[in-house]
Amino acid sequence: MADFLMPSLGADMEHGKLVEWLVKPGDYVRRGDLVAVVDTDKTVMDVESFEEGVVSELLIDVGQSVPVGRPLARIIRTPAEVEPPQAPSARTPAEVETPRAPSTRTAAAAEPPRATPSAAASPATAPITPPVRHLAHRLGVDTGAIRGTGKHGAITRADVEHAQSEQVSAEHAQSELVSAEHAHPSGGRVRSSPLARRLAAGLGVDLASITGTGPDGAVTAADVERHAAAGPARPATAAASPVPGSGPPAAETGPAISPEAPPDAPPGPAAAARERVASLRRAVGALMVRSKKTIPHYYLSTTLDLRAAVAWMQSVNTRRPVASRLIPSVLLFKAAALAARDVPEVNGFYTDGGFRPSAAVHLGVAVALRQGGLVAPAIHDADTLSVDELMRQLQDLVGRARAGRLQRAEMADPTLTVTNLGELGVDSVFGVIYPPQVAMVGFGRVTEQPWAQDGLLGVRPAVIATLSADHRVSDGLRGARYLARIEELLQKPEEL
């Protein structure tokens, strides 16, 4: 038996809030499977399992905030623990024969039975991975009614998407029927999407009391969420039209509900967004105060000659489609990662009163979030990646960072951070070190600058590179060597 703990998703993280479980008791998980979604002060990210086994128990409810290190779930690890007892129990044969737990059962035994009305309410028996289960949960699809087309009857993403398509088609047909629950007081029906109706039923919201913003005034899911966030749902009896001449509702129905949210109502989307930005700024500010108070920074800068790098990049890009073309930042990041391998004093952590160099270069990339603030998730082993793979991972990382779908390891273990504000027109940037790291590299915009060589004056593309480093670990000599090594590497871009 092992505990799945609230992980540390950064040096400054003290607690996290559970946003969503991607698994449930009885699910079999492997190392690396996504099991939960956690909200920190900086971002929302997926958390993977470090253990392999069957989820025995979920210890924390969705929405609960807990400190780092608190157990979130229990996982049965050993085969003896995983194997269900042979004694009779209240579990159904379908639950006992689930192929998600490791066993020696044959493929025939793993084949899931066809869904029946009685089995629809029981846990799914077909093999399904946590990411596919998460997709089904997000789309509102019941996996118990799906017959998997994967190996040994496993449910695939295509199965879930097909089931969701059929479900939408069926609900669309049903939406043409006018039900009493959705009848408008004037006698007409409330136009609404199937998702909006399911959401309204779950929240106890009367669709007739909502002003729709969809096509032709249709009520959308967003309208239902806004209405629910604005205040407690109106009782169904209060929504009914009064009998003409009978006056206002009787006193026993309770006080009239104000159109404004009561003081203790949950904040609306705009207020929640503002609070999230403020929380992020507080977290970043606290970390930067700690950095400036505890790390003796020193700063260096140099201008890098990019003539060879830009010429090579332009030559490569002429033979590629627009979507796969390289950008200067990728070459700079790759050179920064390779140089860190050659000058290890800038790559690692200062902890427990000493420097611990890192054998791997996990390059943290500072990403500005659309709602404000920034995060610095890592591209793992950036020094070993080709420039094309680095480009793909950079695009993926930035997209997921801004969508709030980062993973734990990407936030927990950057060994060196780079920041590039060139796209915003900044010539140079001197960053603040992210503890417990010991250095940060900054790049400005690529510009054409006058350049004198051998008595001749010309124009070359160039960029200002800066280094913020920890004086407890290195000094100006090693810092200068690091920046010089970056320039050396950029003179042979085909070897990056």
Short mmCIF file of C-alpha atoms in Angstrom, two decimals:
data_model
loop_
_atom_site.label_atom_id
_atom_site.label_comp_id
_atom_site.label_asym_id
_atom_site.label_seq_id
_atom_site.Cartn_x
_atom_site.Cartn_y
_atom_site.Cartn_z
CA MET A 1 0.00 0.00 0.00
CA ALA A 2 1.36 3.43 -0.94
CA ASP A 3 0.05 6.97 -0.51
CA PHE A 4 -0.27 9.36 -3.45
CA LEU A 5 0.81 12.70 -1.96
CA MET A 6 0.13 16.31 -2.88
CA PRO A 7 3.31 16.99 -4.87
CA SER A 8 5.52 20.06 -4.73
CA LEU A 9 5.02 21.79 -8.06
CA GLY A 10 7.62 24.48 -7.45
CA ALA A 11 10.07 25.74 -4.86
CA ASP A 12 7.54 28.28 -3.59
CA MET A 13 4.50 25.99 -3.41
CA GLU A 14 3.13 25.33 0.07
CA HIS A 15 -0.36 24.03 -0.73
CA GLY A 16 -2.58 23.11 -3.66
CA LYS A 17 -6.28 22.75 -4.39
CA LEU A 18 -7.64 19.58 -5.95
CA VAL A 19 -9.59 20.59 -9.06
CA GLU A 20 -10.48 17.20 -10.52
CA TRP A 21 -9.85 13.49 -10.05
CA LEU A 22 -8.97 11.68 -13.29
CA VAL A 23 -9.23 8.25 -11.63
CA LYS A 24 -11.62 6.52 -9.27
CA PRO A 25 -11.32 3.66 -6.76
CA GLY A 26 -10.68 0.40 -8.57
CA ASP A 27 -8.78 1.97 -11.48
CA TYR A 28 -5.38 0.53 -12.36
CA VAL A 29 -2.69 3.20 -12.85
CA ARG A 30 0.88 3.00 -14.06
CA ARG A 31 3.81 5.28 -13.40
CA GLY A 32 3.30 8.43 -15.43
CA ASP A 33 -0.49 8.12 -15.76
CA LEU A 34 -2.34 11.35 -15.05
CA VAL A 35 -4.43 10.94 -11.91
CA ALA A 36 -5.49 14.42 -10.78
CA VAL A 37 -5.65 18.11 -11.68
CA VAL A 38 -4.22 20.50 -9.07
CA ASP A 39 -4.53 24.28 -8.83
CA THR A 40 -1.57 26.16 -7.39
CA ASP A 41 -1.26 29.89 -6.92
CA LYS A 42 0.37 30.06 -10.35
CA THR A 43 -1.41 27.66 -12.65
CA VAL A 44 -3.58 24.57 -13.02
CA MET A 45 -1.65 21.43 -13.91
CA ASP A 46 -2.03 17.71 -14.38
CA VAL A 47 -0.36 15.46 -11.81
CA GLU A 48 0.96 12.02 -12.66
CA SER A 49 1.33 8.94 -10.50
CA PHE A 50 4.70 7.79 -9.21
CA GLU A 51 3.34 4.39 -8.26
CA GLU A 52 1.82 1.47 -10.15
CA GLY A 53 -1.18 -0.38 -8.83
CA VAL A 54 -4.89 -0.10 -8.12
CA VAL A 55 -6.45 3.03 -6.63
CA SER A 56 -7.84 1.90 -3.31
CA GLU A 57 -9.28 5.09 -1.84
CA LEU A 58 -9.57 8.82 -2.62
CA LEU A 59 -8.78 10.76 0.55
CA ILE A 60 -9.40 14.34 -0.60
CA ASP A 61 -12.55 15.85 -2.07
CA VAL A 62 -12.57 18.05 -5.17
CA GLY A 63 -12.22 21.71 -4.20
CA GLN A 64 -10.24 21.00 -1.03
CA SER A 65 -6.89 22.75 -0.45
CA VAL A 66 -4.20 20.75 1.31
CA PRO A 67 -0.50 21.32 2.09
CA VAL A 68 2.31 19.75 0.10
CA GLY A 69 2.98 16.19 1.26
CA ARG A 70 -0.59 15.45 2.41
CA PRO A 71 -1.89 12.06 1.17
CA LEU A 72 -4.48 12.45 -1.60
CA ALA A 73 -5.19 8.79 -2.39
CA ARG A 74 -4.04 5.27 -1.55
CA ILE A 75 -2.68 2.86 -4.14
CA ILE A 76 -2.33 -0.90 -3.71
CA ARG A 77 1.03 -1.83 -5.20
CA THR A 78 1.77 -5.54 -4.68
CA PRO A 79 0.10 -8.30 -6.74
CA ALA A 80 -1.06 -9.99 -3.54
CA GLU A 81 -2.78 -6.79 -2.46
CA VAL A 82 -4.20 -6.14 -5.91
CA GLU A 83 -5.77 -9.62 -6.37
CA PRO A 84 -9.35 -9.51 -5.09
CA PRO A 85 -10.22 -11.89 -2.27
CA GLN A 86 -11.79 -15.22 -3.18
CA ALA A 87 -14.33 -15.04 -0.37
CA PRO A 88 -17.88 -14.06 -1.38
CA SER A 89 -18.49 -10.35 -1.28
CA ALA A 90 -21.03 -7.78 -2.33
CA ARG A 91 -19.04 -6.96 -5.47
CA THR A 92 -20.58 -7.99 -8.76
CA PRO A 93 -18.87 -10.50 -11.08
CA ALA A 94 -18.17 -7.67 -13.51
CA GLU A 95 -16.28 -5.77 -10.81
CA VAL A 96 -14.30 -8.81 -9.70
CA GLU A 97 -13.31 -9.71 -13.24
CA THR A 98 -12.12 -6.23 -14.19
CA PRO A 99 -8.96 -6.57 -16.30
CA ARG A 100 -7.53 -3.31 -15.03
CA ALA A 101 -5.73 -5.06 -12.18
CA PRO A 102 -2.60 -7.04 -13.20
CA SER A 103 -3.34 -10.76 -13.40
CA THR A 104 -2.83 -13.85 -15.54
CA ARG A 105 -6.35 -13.92 -16.92
CA THR A 106 -6.63 -14.67 -20.58
CA ALA A 107 -7.55 -12.15 -23.25
CA ALA A 108 -10.95 -13.81 -23.50
CA ALA A 109 -11.62 -13.08 -19.85
CA ALA A 110 -10.62 -9.47 -20.42
CA GLU A 111 -13.17 -9.02 -23.20
CA PRO A 112 -15.85 -6.68 -21.79
CA PRO A 113 -19.47 -7.78 -21.90
CA ARG A 114 -21.98 -5.90 -23.97
CA ALA A 115 -23.61 -3.08 -22.07
CA THR A 116 -26.99 -3.88 -20.57
CA PRO A 117 -29.42 -1.62 -18.74
CA SER A 118 -28.40 -3.16 -15.42
CA ALA A 119 -24.71 -2.86 -16.17
CA ALA A 120 -24.93 0.74 -17.24
CA ALA A 121 -24.96 1.94 -13.66
CA SER A 122 -22.00 -0.22 -12.62
CA PRO A 123 -18.32 0.66 -13.12
CA ALA A 124 -16.97 0.15 -16.64
CA THR A 125 -15.38 -3.23 -17.15
CA ALA A 126 -13.49 -2.45 -20.36
CA PRO A 127 -9.84 -1.40 -20.02
CA ILE A 128 -9.52 2.36 -20.21
CA THR A 129 -6.56 4.63 -19.51
CA PRO A 130 -6.92 7.67 -17.23
CA PRO A 131 -6.48 10.18 -20.14
CA VAL A 132 -9.32 8.51 -22.09
CA ARG A 133 -11.45 8.38 -18.94
CA HIS A 134 -10.74 12.08 -18.41
CA LEU A 135 -11.90 12.81 -21.96
CA ALA A 136 -15.11 10.84 -21.38
CA HIS A 137 -15.73 12.71 -18.13
CA ARG A 138 -15.17 16.05 -19.85
CA LEU A 139 -17.53 15.18 -22.70
CA GLY A 140 -20.18 13.74 -20.38
CA VAL A 141 -19.98 10.23 -21.87
CA ASP A 142 -20.83 7.13 -19.82
CA THR A 143 -17.99 4.66 -20.45
CA GLY A 144 -20.11 1.82 -19.06
CA ALA A 145 -22.24 1.91 -22.20
CA ILE A 146 -19.31 1.86 -24.65
CA ARG A 147 -18.00 -1.26 -26.33
CA GLY A 148 -14.27 -0.69 -26.84
CA THR A 149 -12.63 -1.31 -30.20
CA GLY A 150 -9.05 -1.33 -28.90
CA LYS A 151 -6.88 -4.26 -27.96
CA HIS A 152 -8.72 -6.72 -25.68
CA GLY A 153 -11.78 -4.49 -25.88
CA ALA A 154 -10.02 -1.38 -24.52
CA ILE A 155 -11.94 1.87 -24.88
CA THR A 156 -10.07 4.34 -27.10
CA ARG A 157 -10.37 8.08 -27.70
CA ALA A 158 -12.17 7.34 -30.97
CA ASP A 159 -14.74 5.22 -29.10
CA VAL A 160 -15.43 8.06 -26.65
CA GLU A 161 -15.69 10.68 -29.39
CA HIS A 162 -18.03 8.44 -31.42
CA ALA A 163 -20.23 7.84 -28.38
CA GLN A 164 -20.34 11.55 -27.67
CA SER A 165 -21.35 12.25 -31.28
CA GLU A 166 -24.19 9.73 -31.06
CA GLN A 167 -25.26 11.17 -27.72
CA VAL A 168 -25.38 14.70 -29.13
CA SER A 169 -27.41 13.50 -32.11
CA ALA A 170 -29.92 11.76 -29.85
CA GLU A 171 -30.21 14.77 -27.57
CA HIS A 172 -30.63 17.06 -30.55
CA ALA A 173 -33.59 14.97 -31.66
CA GLN A 174 -35.04 15.07 -28.17
CA SER A 175 -34.55 18.82 -27.96
CA GLU A 176 -37.31 19.24 -30.53
CA LEU A 177 -39.80 18.03 -27.93
CA VAL A 178 -41.21 20.62 -25.56
CA SER A 179 -41.21 19.39 -21.96
CA ALA A 180 -43.15 20.88 -19.11
CA GLU A 181 -39.96 21.51 -17.16
CA HIS A 182 -38.61 23.75 -19.90
CA ALA A 183 -41.83 25.53 -20.76
CA HIS A 184 -41.70 29.31 -20.66
CA PRO A 185 -44.37 31.09 -18.55
CA SER A 186 -45.78 32.60 -21.71
CA GLY A 187 -46.52 29.15 -23.07
CA GLY A 188 -43.55 28.86 -25.46
CA ARG A 189 -40.53 26.67 -24.91
CA VAL A 190 -37.10 27.81 -23.82
CA ARG A 191 -34.52 27.32 -26.55
CA SER A 192 -31.46 25.67 -24.98
CA SER A 193 -28.65 23.29 -25.78
CA PRO A 194 -28.63 19.73 -24.39
CA LEU A 195 -25.53 20.56 -22.33
CA ALA A 196 -27.27 23.61 -20.87
CA ARG A 197 -30.27 21.50 -19.85
CA ARG A 198 -28.09 18.86 -18.18
CA LEU A 199 -26.14 21.55 -16.37
CA ALA A 200 -29.29 23.35 -15.27
CA ALA A 201 -30.79 20.12 -13.92
CA GLY A 202 -27.65 19.41 -11.93
CA LEU A 203 -27.51 22.94 -10.47
CA GLY A 204 -31.24 23.19 -9.81
CA VAL A 205 -31.59 26.21 -12.12
CA ASP A 206 -34.85 27.04 -13.89
CA LEU A 207 -34.13 27.67 -17.58
CA ALA A 208 -37.15 29.96 -17.86
CA SER A 209 -35.46 32.43 -15.50
CA ILE A 210 -32.36 32.81 -17.69
CA THR A 211 -31.89 35.26 -20.53
CA GLY A 212 -30.15 33.35 -23.31
CA THR A 213 -27.22 34.81 -25.24
CA GLY A 214 -27.05 32.09 -27.91
CA PRO A 215 -28.53 32.13 -31.43
CA ASP A 216 -32.15 33.34 -31.41
CA GLY A 217 -31.91 33.82 -27.65
CA ALA A 218 -31.03 30.20 -26.88
CA VAL A 219 -29.77 29.47 -23.37
CA THR A 220 -26.19 28.17 -23.43
CA ALA A 221 -24.15 26.35 -20.81
CA ALA A 222 -22.25 29.60 -20.15
CA ASP A 223 -25.57 31.35 -19.43
CA VAL A 224 -26.45 28.66 -16.90
CA GLU A 225 -23.06 28.93 -15.18
CA ARG A 226 -23.30 32.73 -14.97
CA HIS A 227 -26.80 32.50 -13.56
CA ALA A 228 -25.74 29.93 -10.97
CA ALA A 229 -22.70 32.01 -9.97
CA ALA A 230 -24.84 35.13 -9.53
CA GLY A 231 -26.81 33.65 -6.66
CA PRO A 232 -28.74 30.65 -5.33
CA ALA A 233 -31.08 28.98 -7.81
CA ARG A 234 -34.72 29.97 -7.65
CA PRO A 235 -37.05 27.21 -6.45
CA ALA A 236 -39.12 25.64 -9.21
CA THR A 237 -42.36 26.68 -7.46
CA ALA A 238 -41.26 30.31 -7.39
CA ALA A 239 -40.64 30.26 -11.13
CA ALA A 240 -44.28 29.45 -11.96
CA SER A 241 -46.45 32.31 -13.20
CA PRO A 242 -48.87 33.64 -10.56
CA VAL A 243 -52.58 33.30 -11.17
CA PRO A 244 -53.92 36.55 -12.64
CA GLY A 245 -55.26 38.76 -9.91
CA SER A 246 -53.76 36.71 -7.12
CA GLY A 247 -51.03 39.27 -6.34
CA PRO A 248 -47.48 38.46 -5.29
CA PRO A 249 -46.46 35.00 -4.02
CA ALA A 250 -47.67 34.08 -0.58
CA ALA A 251 -45.42 34.77 2.41
CA GLU A 252 -44.85 31.07 3.05
CA THR A 253 -42.87 30.81 -0.21
CA GLY A 254 -40.07 32.82 1.42
CA PRO A 255 -38.70 36.31 0.83
CA ALA A 256 -38.32 37.60 -2.69
CA ILE A 257 -34.94 36.89 -4.26
CA SER A 258 -32.96 40.00 -5.09
CA PRO A 259 -31.53 40.15 -8.63
CA GLU A 260 -28.19 40.96 -7.02
CA ALA A 261 -26.03 38.22 -5.50
CA PRO A 262 -26.11 38.09 -1.69
CA PRO A 263 -22.90 38.98 0.15
CA ASP A 264 -21.98 35.32 0.70
CA ALA A 265 -22.66 34.20 -2.89
CA PRO A 266 -19.71 32.81 -4.84
CA PRO A 267 -17.91 35.41 -6.97
CA GLY A 268 -18.75 35.70 -10.64
CA PRO A 269 -16.35 34.73 -13.42
CA ALA A 270 -14.86 38.23 -13.70
CA ALA A 271 -14.25 38.52 -9.96
CA ALA A 272 -12.76 35.01 -9.85
CA ALA A 273 -10.41 35.88 -12.72
CA ARG A 274 -9.27 39.05 -10.96
CA GLU A 275 -8.65 37.14 -7.73
CA ARG A 276 -6.66 34.51 -9.59
CA VAL A 277 -4.44 37.15 -11.19
CA ALA A 278 -3.95 38.82 -7.79
CA SER A 279 -3.06 35.46 -6.23
CA LEU A 280 -0.56 34.79 -8.99
CA ARG A 281 1.04 38.20 -8.56
CA ARG A 282 1.33 37.64 -4.80
CA ALA A 283 3.01 34.26 -5.35
CA VAL A 284 5.46 35.64 -7.91
CA GLY A 285 6.17 38.68 -5.76
CA ALA A 286 6.85 36.60 -2.66
CA LEU A 287 9.25 34.38 -4.59
CA MET A 288 11.12 37.34 -6.07
CA VAL A 289 11.46 38.96 -2.64
CA ARG A 290 12.93 35.71 -1.35
CA SER A 291 15.30 35.57 -4.32
CA LYS A 292 16.62 39.11 -3.90
CA LYS A 293 16.97 38.71 -0.14
CA THR A 294 18.80 35.39 -0.15
CA ILE A 295 20.72 35.24 -3.46
CA PRO A 296 23.71 37.54 -4.10
CA HIS A 297 23.07 38.31 -7.76
CA TYR A 298 25.66 39.47 -10.24
CA TYR A 299 24.87 40.50 -13.81
CA LEU A 300 26.69 40.27 -17.14
CA SER A 301 25.69 41.12 -20.70
CA THR A 302 27.13 40.75 -24.18
CA THR A 303 26.03 41.27 -27.77
CA LEU A 304 25.88 38.06 -29.79
CA ASP A 305 26.66 38.01 -33.52
CA LEU A 306 23.81 36.13 -35.21
CA ARG A 307 24.93 36.48 -38.81
CA ALA A 308 25.75 32.79 -39.24
CA ALA A 309 22.73 31.59 -37.23
CA VAL A 310 20.18 33.76 -39.07
CA ALA A 311 21.62 32.91 -42.49
CA TRP A 312 21.43 29.17 -41.74
CA MET A 313 17.91 29.47 -40.35
CA GLN A 314 16.66 31.38 -43.39
CA SER A 315 18.22 28.80 -45.70
CA VAL A 316 16.49 25.94 -43.83
CA ASN A 317 13.14 27.72 -43.65
CA THR A 318 12.96 28.29 -47.44
CA ARG A 319 12.57 24.53 -47.85
CA ARG A 320 9.88 24.13 -45.19
CA PRO A 321 6.18 24.88 -44.88
CA VAL A 322 5.31 27.87 -42.75
CA ALA A 323 4.04 25.74 -39.84
CA SER A 324 7.40 24.00 -39.34
CA ARG A 325 9.76 26.93 -39.81
CA LEU A 326 12.28 27.74 -37.10
CA ILE A 327 12.46 30.99 -35.14
CA PRO A 328 15.59 32.65 -33.67
CA SER A 329 14.48 31.90 -30.10
CA VAL A 330 14.86 28.16 -30.66
CA LEU A 331 18.50 28.55 -31.71
CA LEU A 332 19.20 30.79 -28.71
CA PHE A 333 17.55 28.34 -26.30
CA LYS A 334 19.43 25.37 -27.74
CA ALA A 335 22.75 27.23 -27.49
CA ALA A 336 21.93 28.23 -23.89
CA ALA A 337 21.23 24.58 -22.99
CA LEU A 338 24.40 23.26 -24.62
CA ALA A 339 26.52 25.98 -22.98
CA ALA A 340 25.08 25.04 -19.58
CA ARG A 341 26.38 21.52 -20.08
CA ASP A 342 29.86 22.93 -20.69
CA VAL A 343 29.71 25.44 -17.80
CA PRO A 344 27.94 23.47 -15.04
CA GLU A 345 28.19 26.28 -12.46
CA VAL A 346 25.04 27.86 -13.95
CA ASN A 347 23.01 24.65 -14.06
CA GLY A 348 21.72 23.20 -10.80
CA PHE A 349 20.37 24.09 -7.36
CA TYR A 350 21.67 25.78 -4.23
CA THR A 351 20.15 23.86 -1.31
CA ASP A 352 21.13 23.10 2.29
CA GLY A 353 24.00 25.58 2.18
CA GLY A 354 25.69 24.09 -0.90
CA PHE A 355 25.54 23.86 -4.67
CA ARG A 356 24.22 20.71 -6.29
CA PRO A 357 25.00 20.66 -10.03
CA SER A 358 22.58 18.88 -12.34
CA ALA A 359 23.70 16.26 -14.84
CA ALA A 360 20.66 17.06 -17.01
CA VAL A 361 19.74 20.42 -18.48
CA HIS A 362 16.02 21.02 -17.87
CA LEU A 363 15.53 24.42 -19.47
CA GLY A 364 12.83 26.50 -17.77
CA VAL A 365 11.09 28.86 -20.20
CA ALA A 366 9.43 31.98 -18.82
CA VAL A 367 5.91 32.16 -20.28
CA ALA A 368 3.68 35.23 -19.88
CA LEU A 369 0.07 34.23 -19.17
CA ARG A 370 -2.75 35.97 -20.96
CA GLN A 371 -4.55 36.85 -17.73
CA GLY A 372 -1.36 38.27 -16.21
CA GLY A 373 1.67 36.90 -14.41
CA LEU A 374 4.12 34.27 -15.61
CA VAL A 375 5.25 30.70 -15.09
CA ALA A 376 8.50 28.97 -16.04
CA PRO A 377 7.87 25.30 -16.91
CA ALA A 378 10.76 23.11 -18.09
CA ILE A 379 11.72 21.51 -21.37
CA HIS A 380 13.44 18.35 -20.15
CA ASP A 381 16.89 17.42 -21.46
CA ALA A 382 16.89 20.44 -23.76
CA ASP A 383 20.59 19.95 -24.55
CA THR A 384 19.89 16.56 -26.15
CA LEU A 385 16.98 17.68 -28.38
CA SER A 386 17.30 18.64 -32.03
CA VAL A 387 16.26 22.17 -32.89
CA ASP A 388 13.12 20.79 -34.57
CA GLU A 389 12.11 18.78 -31.50
CA LEU A 390 12.93 21.74 -29.27
CA MET A 391 10.69 23.91 -31.47
CA ARG A 392 7.80 21.45 -31.18
CA GLN A 393 8.16 21.10 -27.43
CA LEU A 394 8.40 24.89 -26.99
CA GLN A 395 5.16 25.46 -28.90
CA ASP A 396 3.41 22.70 -26.96
CA LEU A 397 4.69 23.99 -23.61
CA VAL A 398 3.60 27.58 -24.23
CA GLY A 399 0.15 26.45 -25.39
CA ARG A 400 -0.44 24.22 -22.38
CA ALA A 401 0.94 26.83 -19.96
CA ARG A 402 -1.56 29.41 -21.19
CA ALA A 403 -4.34 26.82 -21.13
CA GLY A 404 -3.47 25.81 -17.55
CA ARG A 405 -2.61 22.19 -18.42
CA LEU A 406 0.99 21.85 -17.26
CA GLN A 407 2.33 18.71 -15.61
CA ARG A 408 3.98 18.45 -12.22
CA ALA A 409 7.49 17.62 -13.44
CA GLU A 410 7.49 20.58 -15.82
CA MET A 411 7.11 22.99 -12.90
CA ALA A 412 9.13 21.18 -10.24
CA ASP A 413 12.57 20.61 -11.75
CA PRO A 414 13.89 23.33 -14.13
CA THR A 415 17.66 23.58 -13.62
CA LEU A 416 18.18 26.85 -15.55
CA THR A 417 15.62 29.41 -16.73
CA VAL A 418 15.67 31.50 -19.90
CA THR A 419 13.49 34.49 -20.70
CA ASN A 420 13.01 36.13 -24.08
CA LEU A 421 11.22 39.46 -24.36
CA GLY A 422 12.45 40.21 -27.86
CA GLU A 423 8.99 39.79 -29.38
CA LEU A 424 7.82 42.67 -27.19
CA GLY A 425 10.55 44.98 -28.48
CA VAL A 426 12.81 44.74 -25.42
CA ASP A 427 16.53 45.13 -26.18
CA SER A 428 17.78 43.40 -23.02
CA VAL A 429 16.38 41.84 -19.86
CA PHE A 430 18.12 41.19 -16.54
CA GLY A 431 16.08 38.51 -14.80
CA VAL A 432 15.71 37.58 -11.15
CA ILE A 433 16.92 34.07 -10.32
CA TYR A 434 14.22 31.51 -9.55
CA PRO A 435 15.34 29.78 -6.30
CA PRO A 436 16.75 27.25 -5.75
CA GLN A 437 18.23 27.67 -9.25
CA VAL A 438 21.51 29.60 -9.52
CA ALA A 439 21.19 31.45 -12.84
CA MET A 440 18.84 33.00 -15.37
CA VAL A 441 19.57 33.86 -19.00
CA GLY A 442 17.84 36.69 -20.86
CA PHE A 443 17.58 37.45 -24.57
CA GLY A 444 16.31 40.65 -26.18
CA ARG A 445 15.09 41.29 -29.69
CA VAL A 446 17.13 40.45 -32.77
CA THR A 447 18.10 43.68 -34.51
CA GLU A 448 20.40 44.81 -37.28
CA GLN A 449 23.35 46.60 -35.71
CA PRO A 450 26.41 48.33 -37.17
CA TRP A 451 29.48 46.15 -36.82
CA ALA A 452 33.14 47.07 -37.36
CA GLN A 453 35.63 44.36 -38.37
CA ASP A 454 39.10 44.63 -39.92
CA GLY A 455 38.59 48.32 -40.50
CA LEU A 456 35.32 47.82 -42.34
CA LEU A 457 31.85 48.79 -41.18
CA GLY A 458 28.89 46.58 -41.91
CA VAL A 459 25.45 45.57 -40.62
CA ARG A 460 24.76 42.25 -38.89
CA PRO A 461 21.83 40.73 -37.02
CA ALA A 462 22.60 40.65 -33.31
CA VAL A 463 20.96 40.13 -29.93
CA ILE A 464 21.88 41.19 -26.40
CA ALA A 465 22.27 38.22 -24.06
CA THR A 466 22.33 38.70 -20.29
CA LEU A 467 23.15 36.48 -17.34
CA SER A 468 21.93 36.79 -13.76
CA ALA A 469 23.93 34.40 -11.60
CA ASP A 470 24.43 33.42 -7.96
CA HIS A 471 27.76 34.70 -6.56
CA ARG A 472 27.80 31.87 -4.00
CA VAL A 473 28.29 29.39 -6.84
CA SER A 474 30.11 31.25 -9.64
CA ASP A 475 31.80 34.53 -10.38
CA GLY A 476 32.27 36.86 -13.33
CA LEU A 477 34.92 34.65 -14.90
CA ARG A 478 32.64 31.59 -15.16
CA GLY A 479 29.65 33.73 -16.09
CA ALA A 480 31.59 35.36 -18.92
CA ARG A 481 32.74 31.94 -20.08
CA TYR A 482 29.13 30.82 -20.26
CA LEU A 483 28.03 33.76 -22.43
CA ALA A 484 31.10 33.33 -24.66
CA ARG A 485 30.27 29.65 -25.11
CA ILE A 486 26.74 30.56 -26.29
CA GLU A 487 28.23 32.78 -28.99
CA GLU A 488 30.70 30.09 -30.05
CA LEU A 489 27.86 27.62 -30.53
CA LEU A 490 25.81 30.07 -32.58
CA GLN A 491 28.62 30.42 -35.09
CA LYS A 492 28.00 26.79 -36.14
CA PRO A 493 24.18 26.58 -36.10
CA GLU A 494 24.14 23.42 -38.23
CA GLU A 495 25.74 21.58 -35.29
CA LEU A 496 23.19 22.67 -32.69
#
